[in-house]
Backbone as a ProteinNet text record, in pm:
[ID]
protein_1_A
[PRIMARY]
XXXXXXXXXXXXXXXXXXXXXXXXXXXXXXXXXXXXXXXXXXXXXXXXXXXXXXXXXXXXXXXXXXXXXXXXXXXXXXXXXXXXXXXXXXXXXXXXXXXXXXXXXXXXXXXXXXXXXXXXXXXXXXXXXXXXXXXXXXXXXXXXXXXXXXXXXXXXXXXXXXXXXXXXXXXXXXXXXXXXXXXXXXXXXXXXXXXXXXXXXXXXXXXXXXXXXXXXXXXXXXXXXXXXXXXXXXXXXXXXXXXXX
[TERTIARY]
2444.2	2317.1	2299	2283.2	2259.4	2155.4	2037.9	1925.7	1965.5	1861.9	1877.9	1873.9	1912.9	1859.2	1702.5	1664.6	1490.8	1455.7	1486.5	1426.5	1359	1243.9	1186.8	1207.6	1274.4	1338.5	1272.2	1145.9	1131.4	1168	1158.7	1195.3	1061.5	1078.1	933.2	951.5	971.3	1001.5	881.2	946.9	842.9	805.4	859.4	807.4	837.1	857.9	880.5	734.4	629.6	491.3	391.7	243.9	124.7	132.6	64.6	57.7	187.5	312.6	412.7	489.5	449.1	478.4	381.9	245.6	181.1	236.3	287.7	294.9	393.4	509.6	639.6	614.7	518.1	488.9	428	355.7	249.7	350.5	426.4	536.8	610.6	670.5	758.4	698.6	584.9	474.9	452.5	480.3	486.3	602.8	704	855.7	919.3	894.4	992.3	1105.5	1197.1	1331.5	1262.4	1260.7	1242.1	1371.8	1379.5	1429.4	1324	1331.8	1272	1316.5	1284.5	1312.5	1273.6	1320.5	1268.2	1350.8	1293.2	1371.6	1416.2	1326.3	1392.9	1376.7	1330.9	1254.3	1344.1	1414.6	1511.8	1442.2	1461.4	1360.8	1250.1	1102.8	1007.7	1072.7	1157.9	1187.8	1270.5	1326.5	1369	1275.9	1145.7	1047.1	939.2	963.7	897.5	1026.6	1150.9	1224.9	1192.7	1232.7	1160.7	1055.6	958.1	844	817.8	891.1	915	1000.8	1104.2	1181.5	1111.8	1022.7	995.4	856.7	840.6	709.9	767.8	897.7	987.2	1040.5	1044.8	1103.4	1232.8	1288.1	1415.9	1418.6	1436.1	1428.6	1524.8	1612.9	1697.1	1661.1	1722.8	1684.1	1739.7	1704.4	1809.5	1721.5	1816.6	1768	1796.3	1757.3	1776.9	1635.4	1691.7	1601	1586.3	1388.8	1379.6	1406.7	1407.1	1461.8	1602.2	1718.8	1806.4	1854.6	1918.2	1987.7	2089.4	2154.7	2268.5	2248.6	2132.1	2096.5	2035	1943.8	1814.8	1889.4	2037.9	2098.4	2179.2	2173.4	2246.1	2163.2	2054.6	1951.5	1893	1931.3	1922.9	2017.9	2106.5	2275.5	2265.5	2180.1	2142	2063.3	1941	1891.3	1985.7	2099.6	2162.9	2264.2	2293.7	2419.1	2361.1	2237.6	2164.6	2108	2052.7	1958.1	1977.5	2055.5	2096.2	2012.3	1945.6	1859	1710.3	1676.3	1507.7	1415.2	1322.7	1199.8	1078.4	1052.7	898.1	976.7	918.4	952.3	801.5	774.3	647	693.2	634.9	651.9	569.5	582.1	468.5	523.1	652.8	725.8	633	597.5	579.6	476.3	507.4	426.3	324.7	249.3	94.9	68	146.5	137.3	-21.6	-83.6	-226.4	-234.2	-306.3	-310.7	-419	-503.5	-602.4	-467.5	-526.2	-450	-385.5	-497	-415.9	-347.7	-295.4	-285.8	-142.9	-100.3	-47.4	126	225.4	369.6	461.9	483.8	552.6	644.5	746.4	847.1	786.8	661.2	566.6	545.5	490	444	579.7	657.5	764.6	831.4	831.2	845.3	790.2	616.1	545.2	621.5	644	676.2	780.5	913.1	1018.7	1000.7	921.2	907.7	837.7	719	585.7	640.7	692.7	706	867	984.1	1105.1	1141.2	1073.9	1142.5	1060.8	950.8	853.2	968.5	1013.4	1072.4	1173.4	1245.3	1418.9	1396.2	1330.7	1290.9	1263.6	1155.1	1117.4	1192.1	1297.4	1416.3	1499.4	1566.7	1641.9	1564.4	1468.4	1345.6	1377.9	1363.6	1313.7	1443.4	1595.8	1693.7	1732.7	1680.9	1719	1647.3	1497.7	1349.5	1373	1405.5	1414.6	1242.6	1288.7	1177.4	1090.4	944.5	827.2	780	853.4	868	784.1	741.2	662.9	667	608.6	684.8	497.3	497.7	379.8	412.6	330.4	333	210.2	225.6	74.1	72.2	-74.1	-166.5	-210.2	-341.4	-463.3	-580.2	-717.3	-846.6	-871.7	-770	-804.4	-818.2	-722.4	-710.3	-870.1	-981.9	-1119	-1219.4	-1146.5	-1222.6	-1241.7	-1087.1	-1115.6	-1153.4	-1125.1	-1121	-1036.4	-1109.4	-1031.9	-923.9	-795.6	-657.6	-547.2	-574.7	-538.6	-504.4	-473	-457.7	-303	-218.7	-65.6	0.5	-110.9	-84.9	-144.5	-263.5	-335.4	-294.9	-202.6	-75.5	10.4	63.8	145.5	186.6	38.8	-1.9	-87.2	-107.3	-147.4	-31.2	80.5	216.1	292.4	264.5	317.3	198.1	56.1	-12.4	52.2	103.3	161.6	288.6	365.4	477.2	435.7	323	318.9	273.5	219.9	137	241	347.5	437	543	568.3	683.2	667	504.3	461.4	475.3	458.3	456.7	627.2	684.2	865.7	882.1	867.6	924.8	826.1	799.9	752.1	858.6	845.5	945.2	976	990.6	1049.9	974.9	874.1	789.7	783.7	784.1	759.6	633.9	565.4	407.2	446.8	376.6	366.5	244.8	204.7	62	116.9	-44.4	-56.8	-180.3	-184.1	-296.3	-335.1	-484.9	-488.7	-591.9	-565.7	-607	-722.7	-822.4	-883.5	-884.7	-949.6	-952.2	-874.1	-773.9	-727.7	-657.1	-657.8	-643.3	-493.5	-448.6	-256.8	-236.8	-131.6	-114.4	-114.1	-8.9	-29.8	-134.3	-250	-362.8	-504.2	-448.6	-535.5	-470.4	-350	-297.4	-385	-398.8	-450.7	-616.8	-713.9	-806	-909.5	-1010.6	-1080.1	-1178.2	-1237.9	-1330.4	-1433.8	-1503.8	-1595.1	-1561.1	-1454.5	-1416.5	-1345.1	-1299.4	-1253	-1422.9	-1504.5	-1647.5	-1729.3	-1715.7	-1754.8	-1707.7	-1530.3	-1483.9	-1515	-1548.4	-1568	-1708.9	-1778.6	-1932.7	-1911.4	-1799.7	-1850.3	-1861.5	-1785.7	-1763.9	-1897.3	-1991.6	-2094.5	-2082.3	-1883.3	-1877.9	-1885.6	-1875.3	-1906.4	-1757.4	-1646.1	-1570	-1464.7	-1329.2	-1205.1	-1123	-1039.7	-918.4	-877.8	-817	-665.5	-590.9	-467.4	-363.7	-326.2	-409.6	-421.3	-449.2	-620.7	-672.2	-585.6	-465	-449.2	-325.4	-245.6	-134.1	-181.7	-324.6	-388.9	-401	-458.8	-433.4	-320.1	-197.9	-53.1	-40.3	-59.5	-11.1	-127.3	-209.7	-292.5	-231.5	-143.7	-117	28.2	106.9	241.7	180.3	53.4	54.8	-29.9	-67.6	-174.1	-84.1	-50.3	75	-44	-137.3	-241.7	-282.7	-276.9	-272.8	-131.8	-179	-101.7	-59.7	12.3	-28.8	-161.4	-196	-335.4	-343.3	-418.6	-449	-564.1	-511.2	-680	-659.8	-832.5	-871.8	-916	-827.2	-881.4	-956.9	-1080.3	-1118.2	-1287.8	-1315	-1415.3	-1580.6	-1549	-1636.9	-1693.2	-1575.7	-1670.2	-1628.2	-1540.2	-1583.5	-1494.9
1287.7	1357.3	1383.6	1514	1526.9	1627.6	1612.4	1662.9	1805.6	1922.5	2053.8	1997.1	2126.1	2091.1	2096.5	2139.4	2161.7	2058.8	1932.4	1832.7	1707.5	1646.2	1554.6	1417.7	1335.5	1215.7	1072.9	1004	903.3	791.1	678	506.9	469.4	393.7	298.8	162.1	55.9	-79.1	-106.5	-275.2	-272.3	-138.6	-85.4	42.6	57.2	-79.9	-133.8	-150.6	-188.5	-201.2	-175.3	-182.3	-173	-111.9	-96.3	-12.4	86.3	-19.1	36.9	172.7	170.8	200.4	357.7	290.5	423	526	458.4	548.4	647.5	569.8	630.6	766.6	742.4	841.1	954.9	909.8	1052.9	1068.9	1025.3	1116.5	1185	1170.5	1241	1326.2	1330	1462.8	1508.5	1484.7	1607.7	1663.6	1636.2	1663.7	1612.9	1489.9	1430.8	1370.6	1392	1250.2	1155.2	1047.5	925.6	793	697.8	600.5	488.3	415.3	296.9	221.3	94.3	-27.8	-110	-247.7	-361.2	-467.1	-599.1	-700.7	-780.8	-801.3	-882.4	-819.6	-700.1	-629.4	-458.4	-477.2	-363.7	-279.1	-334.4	-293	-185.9	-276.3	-129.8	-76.6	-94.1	-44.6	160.6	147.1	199.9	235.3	208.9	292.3	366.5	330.3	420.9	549.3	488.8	678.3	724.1	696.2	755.5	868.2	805.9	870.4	955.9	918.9	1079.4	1136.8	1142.8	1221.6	1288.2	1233.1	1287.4	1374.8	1362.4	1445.5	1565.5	1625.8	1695.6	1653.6	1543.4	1490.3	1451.3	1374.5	1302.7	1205.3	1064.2	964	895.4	766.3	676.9	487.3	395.2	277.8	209.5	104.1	49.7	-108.3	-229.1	-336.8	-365.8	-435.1	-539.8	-619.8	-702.5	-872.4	-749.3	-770.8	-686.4	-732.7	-909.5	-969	-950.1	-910.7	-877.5	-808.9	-797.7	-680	-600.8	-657.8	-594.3	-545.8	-603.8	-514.3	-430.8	-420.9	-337.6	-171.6	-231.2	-62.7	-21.4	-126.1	-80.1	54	11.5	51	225.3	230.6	311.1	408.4	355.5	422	493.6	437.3	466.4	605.5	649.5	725.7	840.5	805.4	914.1	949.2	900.6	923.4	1046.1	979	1063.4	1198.4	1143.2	1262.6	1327.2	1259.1	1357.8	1295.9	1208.3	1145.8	1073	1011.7	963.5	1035.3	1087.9	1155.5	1022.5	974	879.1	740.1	642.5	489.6	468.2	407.6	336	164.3	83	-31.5	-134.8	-126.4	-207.4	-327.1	-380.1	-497.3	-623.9	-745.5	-825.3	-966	-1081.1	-1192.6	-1262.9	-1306.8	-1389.1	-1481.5	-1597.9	-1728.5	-1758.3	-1845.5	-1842.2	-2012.3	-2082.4	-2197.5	-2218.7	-2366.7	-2341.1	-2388.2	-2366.4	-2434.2	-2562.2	-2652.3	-2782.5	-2841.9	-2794	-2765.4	-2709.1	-2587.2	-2501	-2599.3	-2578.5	-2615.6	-2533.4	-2610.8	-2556.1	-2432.1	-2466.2	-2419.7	-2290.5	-2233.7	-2149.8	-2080.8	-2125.6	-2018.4	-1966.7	-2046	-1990.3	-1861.6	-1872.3	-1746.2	-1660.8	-1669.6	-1567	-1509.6	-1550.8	-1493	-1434.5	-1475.2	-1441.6	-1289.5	-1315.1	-1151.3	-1068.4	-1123.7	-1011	-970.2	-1073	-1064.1	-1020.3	-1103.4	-1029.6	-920.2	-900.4	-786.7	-682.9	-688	-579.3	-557	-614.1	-597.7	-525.4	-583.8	-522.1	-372.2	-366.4	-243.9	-114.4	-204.6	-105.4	-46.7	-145.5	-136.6	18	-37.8	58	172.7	179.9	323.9	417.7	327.6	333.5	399.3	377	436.4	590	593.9	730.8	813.9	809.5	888.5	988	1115.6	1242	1295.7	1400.2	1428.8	1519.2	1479.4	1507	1375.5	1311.8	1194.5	1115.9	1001	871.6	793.5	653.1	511	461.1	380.3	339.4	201.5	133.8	-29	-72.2	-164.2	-244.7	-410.5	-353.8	-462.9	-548.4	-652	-623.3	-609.7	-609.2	-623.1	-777.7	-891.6	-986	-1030.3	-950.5	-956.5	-972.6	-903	-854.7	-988.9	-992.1	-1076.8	-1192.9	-1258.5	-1403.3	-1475.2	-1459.1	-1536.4	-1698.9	-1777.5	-1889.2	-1848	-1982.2	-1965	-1862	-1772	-1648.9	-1646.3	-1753.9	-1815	-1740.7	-1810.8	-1786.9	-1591.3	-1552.8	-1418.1	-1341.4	-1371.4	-1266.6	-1332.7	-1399.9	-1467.9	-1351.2	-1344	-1262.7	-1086.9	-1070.5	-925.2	-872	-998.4	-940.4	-904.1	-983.7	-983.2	-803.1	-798.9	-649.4	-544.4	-533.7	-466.9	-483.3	-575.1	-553.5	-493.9	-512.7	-404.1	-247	-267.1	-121.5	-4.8	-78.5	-54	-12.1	-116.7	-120.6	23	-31.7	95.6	257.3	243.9	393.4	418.4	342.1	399.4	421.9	312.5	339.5	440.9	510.7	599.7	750.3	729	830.8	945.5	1093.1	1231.3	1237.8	1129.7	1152.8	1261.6	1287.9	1340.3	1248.8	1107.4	1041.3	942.7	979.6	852.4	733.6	681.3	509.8	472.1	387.4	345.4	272	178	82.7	118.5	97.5	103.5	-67.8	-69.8	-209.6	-196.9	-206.8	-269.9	-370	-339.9	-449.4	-517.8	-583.8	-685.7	-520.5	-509.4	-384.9	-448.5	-402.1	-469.3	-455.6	-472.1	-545.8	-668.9	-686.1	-795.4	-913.8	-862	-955.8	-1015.7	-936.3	-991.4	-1080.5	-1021.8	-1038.1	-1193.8	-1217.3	-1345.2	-1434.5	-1525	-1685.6	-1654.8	-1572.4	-1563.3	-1554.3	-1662	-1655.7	-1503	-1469.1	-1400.7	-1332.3	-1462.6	-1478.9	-1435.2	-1453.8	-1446.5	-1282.5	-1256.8	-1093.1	-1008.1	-1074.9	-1027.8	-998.1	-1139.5	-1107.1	-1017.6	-1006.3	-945.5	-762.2	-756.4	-660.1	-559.8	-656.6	-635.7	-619.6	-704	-683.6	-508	-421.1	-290.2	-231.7	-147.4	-32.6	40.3	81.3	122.3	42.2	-103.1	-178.5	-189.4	-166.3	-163.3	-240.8	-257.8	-334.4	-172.6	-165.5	-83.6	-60.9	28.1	104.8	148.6	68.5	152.8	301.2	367.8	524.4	512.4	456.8	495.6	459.8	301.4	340.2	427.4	455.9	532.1	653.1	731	867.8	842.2	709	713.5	703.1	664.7	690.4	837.5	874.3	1004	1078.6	1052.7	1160	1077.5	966.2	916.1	994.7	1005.2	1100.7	1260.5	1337	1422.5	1476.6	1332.1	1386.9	1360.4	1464.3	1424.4	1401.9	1387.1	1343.3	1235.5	1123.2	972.9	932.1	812.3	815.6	647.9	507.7	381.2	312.3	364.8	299.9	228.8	151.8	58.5	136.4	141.5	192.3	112.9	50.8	7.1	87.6	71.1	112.9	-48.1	25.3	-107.4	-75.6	42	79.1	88.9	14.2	29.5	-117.8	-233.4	-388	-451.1	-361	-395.9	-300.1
3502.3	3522.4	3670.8	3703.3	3843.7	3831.7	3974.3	4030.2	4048.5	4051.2	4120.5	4262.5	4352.8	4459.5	4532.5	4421.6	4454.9	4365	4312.2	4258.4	4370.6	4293.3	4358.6	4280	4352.8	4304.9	4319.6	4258.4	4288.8	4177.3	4300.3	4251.9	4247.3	4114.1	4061.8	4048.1	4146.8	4113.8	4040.6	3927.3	3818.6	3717.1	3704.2	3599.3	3495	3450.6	3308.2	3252.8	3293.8	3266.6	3328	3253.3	3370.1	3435.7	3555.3	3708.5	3691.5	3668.7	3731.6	3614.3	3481.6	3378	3420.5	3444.9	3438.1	3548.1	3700.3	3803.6	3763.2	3695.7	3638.8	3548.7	3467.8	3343.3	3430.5	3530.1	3621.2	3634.5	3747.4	3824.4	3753.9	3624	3548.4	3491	3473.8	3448.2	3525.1	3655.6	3805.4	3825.1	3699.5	3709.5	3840.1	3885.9	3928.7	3844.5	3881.6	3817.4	3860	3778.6	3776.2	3758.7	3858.4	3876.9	3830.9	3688	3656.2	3658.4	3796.4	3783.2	3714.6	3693.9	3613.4	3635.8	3630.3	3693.9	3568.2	3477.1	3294.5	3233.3	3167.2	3042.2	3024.6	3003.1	2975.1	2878.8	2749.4	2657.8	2707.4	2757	2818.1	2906.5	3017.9	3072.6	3011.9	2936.5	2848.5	2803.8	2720.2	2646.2	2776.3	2886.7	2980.4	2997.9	2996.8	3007.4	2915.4	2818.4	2654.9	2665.3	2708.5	2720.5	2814	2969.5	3053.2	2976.6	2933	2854.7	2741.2	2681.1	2536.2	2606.3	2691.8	2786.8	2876.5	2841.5	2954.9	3095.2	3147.4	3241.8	3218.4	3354.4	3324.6	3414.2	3328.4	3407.3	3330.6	3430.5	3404.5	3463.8	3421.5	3413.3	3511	3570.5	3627.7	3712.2	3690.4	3748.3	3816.8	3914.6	3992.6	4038.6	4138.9	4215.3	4292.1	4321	4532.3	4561.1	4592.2	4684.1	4772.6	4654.4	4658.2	4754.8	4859.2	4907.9	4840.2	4798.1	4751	4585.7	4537.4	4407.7	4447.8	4544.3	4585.9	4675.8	4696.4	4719	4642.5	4544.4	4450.7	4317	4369.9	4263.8	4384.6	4462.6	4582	4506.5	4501.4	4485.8	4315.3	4273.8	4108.8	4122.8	4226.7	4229.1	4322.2	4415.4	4478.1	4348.7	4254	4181.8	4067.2	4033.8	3908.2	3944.8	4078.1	4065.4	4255.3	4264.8	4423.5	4564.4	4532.1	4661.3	4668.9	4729.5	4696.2	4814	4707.9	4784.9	4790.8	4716.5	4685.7	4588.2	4695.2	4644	4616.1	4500.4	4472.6	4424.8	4520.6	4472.2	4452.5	4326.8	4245.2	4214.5	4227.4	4140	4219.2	4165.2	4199.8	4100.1	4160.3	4050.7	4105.8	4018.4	4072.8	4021.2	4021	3999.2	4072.6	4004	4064.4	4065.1	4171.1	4153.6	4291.8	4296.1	4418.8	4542.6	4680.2	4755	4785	4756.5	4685.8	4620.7	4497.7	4401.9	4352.3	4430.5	4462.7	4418.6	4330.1	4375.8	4448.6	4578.7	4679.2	4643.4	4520.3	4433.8	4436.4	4330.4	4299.7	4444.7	4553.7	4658.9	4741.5	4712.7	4744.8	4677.1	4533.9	4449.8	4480.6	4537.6	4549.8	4665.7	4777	4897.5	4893.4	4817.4	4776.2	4718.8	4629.4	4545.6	4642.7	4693.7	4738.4	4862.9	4969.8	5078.3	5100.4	5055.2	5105.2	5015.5	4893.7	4798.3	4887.2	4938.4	5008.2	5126	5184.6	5276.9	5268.1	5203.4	5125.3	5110.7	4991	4937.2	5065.4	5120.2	5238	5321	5357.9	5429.9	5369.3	5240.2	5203.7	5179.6	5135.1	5137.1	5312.7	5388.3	5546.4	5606.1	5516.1	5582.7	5497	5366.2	5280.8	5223.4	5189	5200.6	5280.8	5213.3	5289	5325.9	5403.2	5481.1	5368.7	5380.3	5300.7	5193.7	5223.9	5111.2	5132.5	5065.4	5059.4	5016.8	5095.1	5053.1	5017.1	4890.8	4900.8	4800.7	4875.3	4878.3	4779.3	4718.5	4660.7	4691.8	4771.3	4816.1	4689.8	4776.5	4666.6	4686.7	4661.8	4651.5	4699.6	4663.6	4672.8	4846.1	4909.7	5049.9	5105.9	5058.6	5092.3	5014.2	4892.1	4830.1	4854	4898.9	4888.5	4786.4	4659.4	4535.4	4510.7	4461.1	4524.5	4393.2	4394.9	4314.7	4393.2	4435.6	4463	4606.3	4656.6	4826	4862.7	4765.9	4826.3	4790.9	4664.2	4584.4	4751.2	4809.3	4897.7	5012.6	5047.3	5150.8	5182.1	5087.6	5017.4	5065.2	5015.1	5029.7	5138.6	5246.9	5370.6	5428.3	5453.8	5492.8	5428.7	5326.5	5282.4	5321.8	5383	5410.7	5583.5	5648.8	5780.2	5770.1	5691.4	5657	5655.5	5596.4	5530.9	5680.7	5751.7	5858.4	5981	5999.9	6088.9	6106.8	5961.7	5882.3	5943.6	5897.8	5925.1	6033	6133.6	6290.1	6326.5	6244.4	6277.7	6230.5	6128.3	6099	6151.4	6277	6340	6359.9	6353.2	6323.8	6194.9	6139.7	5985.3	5879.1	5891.3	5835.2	5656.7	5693.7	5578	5534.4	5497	5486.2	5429.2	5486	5441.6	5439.7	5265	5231	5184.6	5102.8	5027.1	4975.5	4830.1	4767.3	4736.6	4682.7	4711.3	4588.8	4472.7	4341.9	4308.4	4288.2	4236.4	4099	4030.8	3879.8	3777.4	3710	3627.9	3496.6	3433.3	3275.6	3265.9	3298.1	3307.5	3239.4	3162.8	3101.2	3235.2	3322.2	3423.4	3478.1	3502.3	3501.8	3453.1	3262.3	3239	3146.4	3119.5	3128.7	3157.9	3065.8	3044.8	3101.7	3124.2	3143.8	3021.1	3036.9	2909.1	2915.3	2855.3	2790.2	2909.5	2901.5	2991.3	3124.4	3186.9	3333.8	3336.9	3215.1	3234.2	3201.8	3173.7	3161.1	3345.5	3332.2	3498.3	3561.3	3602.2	3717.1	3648.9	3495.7	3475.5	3546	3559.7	3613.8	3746	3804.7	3964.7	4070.8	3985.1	4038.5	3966.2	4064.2	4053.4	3897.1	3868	3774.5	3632.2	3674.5	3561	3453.9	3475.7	3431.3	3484.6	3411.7	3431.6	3530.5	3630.1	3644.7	3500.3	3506.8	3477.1	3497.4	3438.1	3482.4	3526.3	3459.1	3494.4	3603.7	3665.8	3759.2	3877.4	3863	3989.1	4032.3	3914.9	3934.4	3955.7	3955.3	4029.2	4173.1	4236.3	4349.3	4418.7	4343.7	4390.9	4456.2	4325.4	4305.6	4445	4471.7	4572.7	4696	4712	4850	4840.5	4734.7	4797.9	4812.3	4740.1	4760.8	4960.7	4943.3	5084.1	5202.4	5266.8	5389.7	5508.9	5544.7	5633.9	5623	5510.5	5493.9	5523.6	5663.5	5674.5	5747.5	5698.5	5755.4	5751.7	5629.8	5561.8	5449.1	5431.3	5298.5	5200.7	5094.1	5029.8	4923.9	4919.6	4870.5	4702.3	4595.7	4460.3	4348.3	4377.1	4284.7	4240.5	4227.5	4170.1	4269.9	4384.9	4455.3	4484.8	4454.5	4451.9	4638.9	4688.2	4844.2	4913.4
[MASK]
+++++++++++++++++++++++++++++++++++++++++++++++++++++++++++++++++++++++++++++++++++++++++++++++++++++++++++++++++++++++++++++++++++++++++++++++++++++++++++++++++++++++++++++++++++++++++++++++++++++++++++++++++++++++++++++++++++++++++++++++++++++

């Protein structure tokens, strides 16, 4: 399978589900080729090409660890082979072990940093050397950074560290004509999220936004989609979360 030369080629780490499932499906409805990553779940991973495919797109699968270097260009090398090059990395992959600071097993915040912090890195890296010009790299934060929710110490650790990536990046890659963001998510109905939470507590965080509602996945894969289309954003964080800060 190979790209025209007027094709737009993006990578979706995580785009086996949630967030990352939805960004995949917009983009392949903007007729980009799509590159879907996934780190265990082959399976959805696979029912998200499906579905750009069965929607007129063309997208292909492919895993690896972010952490990884050597999977993480390998998965680079997946999008130059298929489809001729990467225009737009969206990277959503990452885990949220939740525990208070005390509390916390070392083992566990270490995972977090591992995924949030060196896969952010990795990724960014290989994005930072092959992102042709007009292209965009966009990162996910969170809401929690603002919030300060207790449990959520080593997760918004985590994701300040990839909001200084995201920040840095952009200024390096000054001439490139390539943007660098982060969108930053608040409470959104993801399995990941909404995992082991009783009733009551997905009630609250539902109330805390003006709009009175949970995210969606839709909503935040639209603000993806307006950060690769807006070439004037540019080394910014935005905040998507309904209006709760």
């Amino acid at each position: 399978m190979t790209g025209s030369d007027t094709s737009r080629v993006a990578i979706v780490t995580g785009g086996s589900g949630g967030i990352g499932r939805a960004v995949a499906e917009h983009l392949g409805g903007r007729r980009f080729d799509v590159v879907v990553h996934y780190s265990g779940n082959r399976d959805r991973a696979e029912e998200t090409a499906t579905a750009i495919g069965e929607a007129g797109g063309r997208a292909v699968t492919a895993r690896a660890d972010v952490a990884d270097e050597t999977e993480v260009a390998a998965l680079f090398e997946r999008a130059r082979t298929a489809f001729g090059g990467v225009d737009v990395v969206v990277h959503t992959a990452g885990v949220m072990p939740l525990a208070p600071i005390a509390d916390m097993r070392l083992d566990d915040f270490d995972r977090v940093q591992r995924t949030n912090v060196r896969g952010t890195f990795v990724v960014n890296q290989a994005a930072a050397r092959v992102v042709r010009a007009g292209g965009s790299i966009v990162n996910f934060s969170t809401s929690v950074t603002r919030l300060q929710q207790p449990t959520y110490g080593a997760y918004a650790a985590s994701k300040g560290a990839v909001e200084a990536l995201t920040l840095i990046l952009a200024r390096e890659l000054r001439g490139r004509d390539v943007t660098v963001n982060a969108v930053a998510p608040g409470p959104t109905a993801t399995p990941l999220f909404l995992d082991g939470k009783p009733q009551e507590v997905i009630d609250h965080l539902s109330s805390l936004a003006p709009l009175e509602r949970l995210g969606t996945p839709d909503d935040i894969a639209r603000s993806v989609l307006g950060l690769v289309d807006a070439r004037w954003i540019n080394g910014q964080v935005v905040y998507v979360n309904g209006g709760i800060a």
